[in-house]
Coordinates of C-alpha atoms in Angstrom, one line a residue:
X19 CA 0.0 0.0 0.0
X20 CA 1.2 3.5 -0.8
X21 CA 2.6 5.2 2.3
X22 CA 1.0 8.5 1.2
X23 CA -2.7 9.4 1.5
X24 CA -4.3 12.4 -0.1
X25 CA -7.8 13.6 0.5
X26 CA -9.8 16.8 -0.3
X27 CA -11.7 19.0 2.2
X28 CA -14.2 21.7 1.7
X29 CA -13.7 25.0 3.6
X30 CA -16.7 25.5 5.8
X31 CA -18.0 28.8 7.2
X32 CA -16.7 28.0 10.7
X33 CA -13.2 27.7 9.3
X34 CA -13.2 31.3 8.1
X35 CA -11.7 34.3 10.0
X36 CA -12.9 37.9 10.0
X37 CA -10.7 38.6 6.9
X38 CA -12.7 36.1 4.8
X39 CA -9.8 33.6 4.6
X40 CA -9.4 30.2 6.3
X41 CA -7.8 30.3 9.7
X42 CA -4.5 28.3 10.1
X43 CA -6.2 25.9 12.5
X44 CA -8.1 24.5 9.5
X45 CA -5.0 22.8 8.1
X46 CA -4.3 21.0 11.3
X47 CA -7.8 19.8 11.6
X48 CA -7.6 18.5 8.1
X49 CA -4.3 16.8 8.7
X50 CA -5.7 15.0 11.7
X51 CA -8.8 13.9 9.7
X52 CA -6.7 12.7 6.8
X53 CA -4.3 10.8 9.1
X54 CA -7.4 9.2 10.7
X55 CA -8.7 8.1 7.3
X56 CA -5.3 6.7 6.4
X57 CA -4.9 4.7 9.6
X58 CA -8.4 3.2 9.1
X59 CA -7.4 2.1 5.5
X60 CA -4.3 0.5 7.0
X61 CA -6.5 -1.2 9.6
X62 CA -5.1 0.8 12.5
X63 CA -8.1 3.0 13.3
X64 CA -8.3 4.6 16.6
X65 CA -11.3 2.4 17.5
X66 CA -9.3 -0.8 16.6
X67 CA -6.2 0.3 18.5
X68 CA -8.2 1.4 21.6
X69 CA -9.5 -2.1 22.0
X70 CA -5.9 -3.1 22.4
X71 CA -5.0 -0.2 24.7
X72 CA -3.0 1.6 22.0
X73 CA -3.3 4.7 19.9
X74 CA -1.4 6.7 17.2
X75 CA -0.4 10.3 17.1
X76 CA 0.6 12.8 14.4
X77 CA 4.2 13.5 15.4
X78 CA 5.2 16.1 12.8
X79 CA 3.5 18.6 10.5
X80 CA 4.9 20.0 7.3
X81 CA 2.6 22.7 6.0
X82 CA 3.1 24.6 2.8
X83 CA 0.4 27.3 2.3
X84 CA 0.6 29.0 -1.1
X85 CA -2.5 31.0 -0.3
X86 CA -5.2 30.8 2.3
X87 CA -8.5 29.4 0.9
X88 CA -11.9 31.1 1.1
X89 CA -15.3 29.7 2.0
X90 CA -16.4 26.8 -0.1
X91 CA -13.1 26.2 -1.7
X92 CA -11.5 22.8 -1.6
X93 CA -8.1 22.0 -0.3
X94 CA -5.9 18.8 -0.7
X95 CA -4.1 17.3 2.2
X96 CA -1.4 14.6 2.0
X97 CA -0.3 12.5 4.9
X98 CA 2.1 9.7 5.1
X99 CA 2.9 7.1 7.7
X100 CA 6.4 6.5 9.1
X101 CA 7.9 3.8 11.1
X102 CA 7.4 3.9 14.9

């Protein structure tokens, strides 16, 4: 299986700041959701791991923002797993 996972997200109204652009926290929420999707695809979902008394964490973020999106735009997020 590919170690990278890419998914798209819509920018919702609650992600938008007073300047009409997405707040930086949007990206971290999306990374967490994308990582959760990828772990489920790898059969390591939080639910499955909790049953064994385990979990996973996002250990590093690398964010490259070319421009901040506006409401209803879509962004792409790529995550990748690394060895423990």
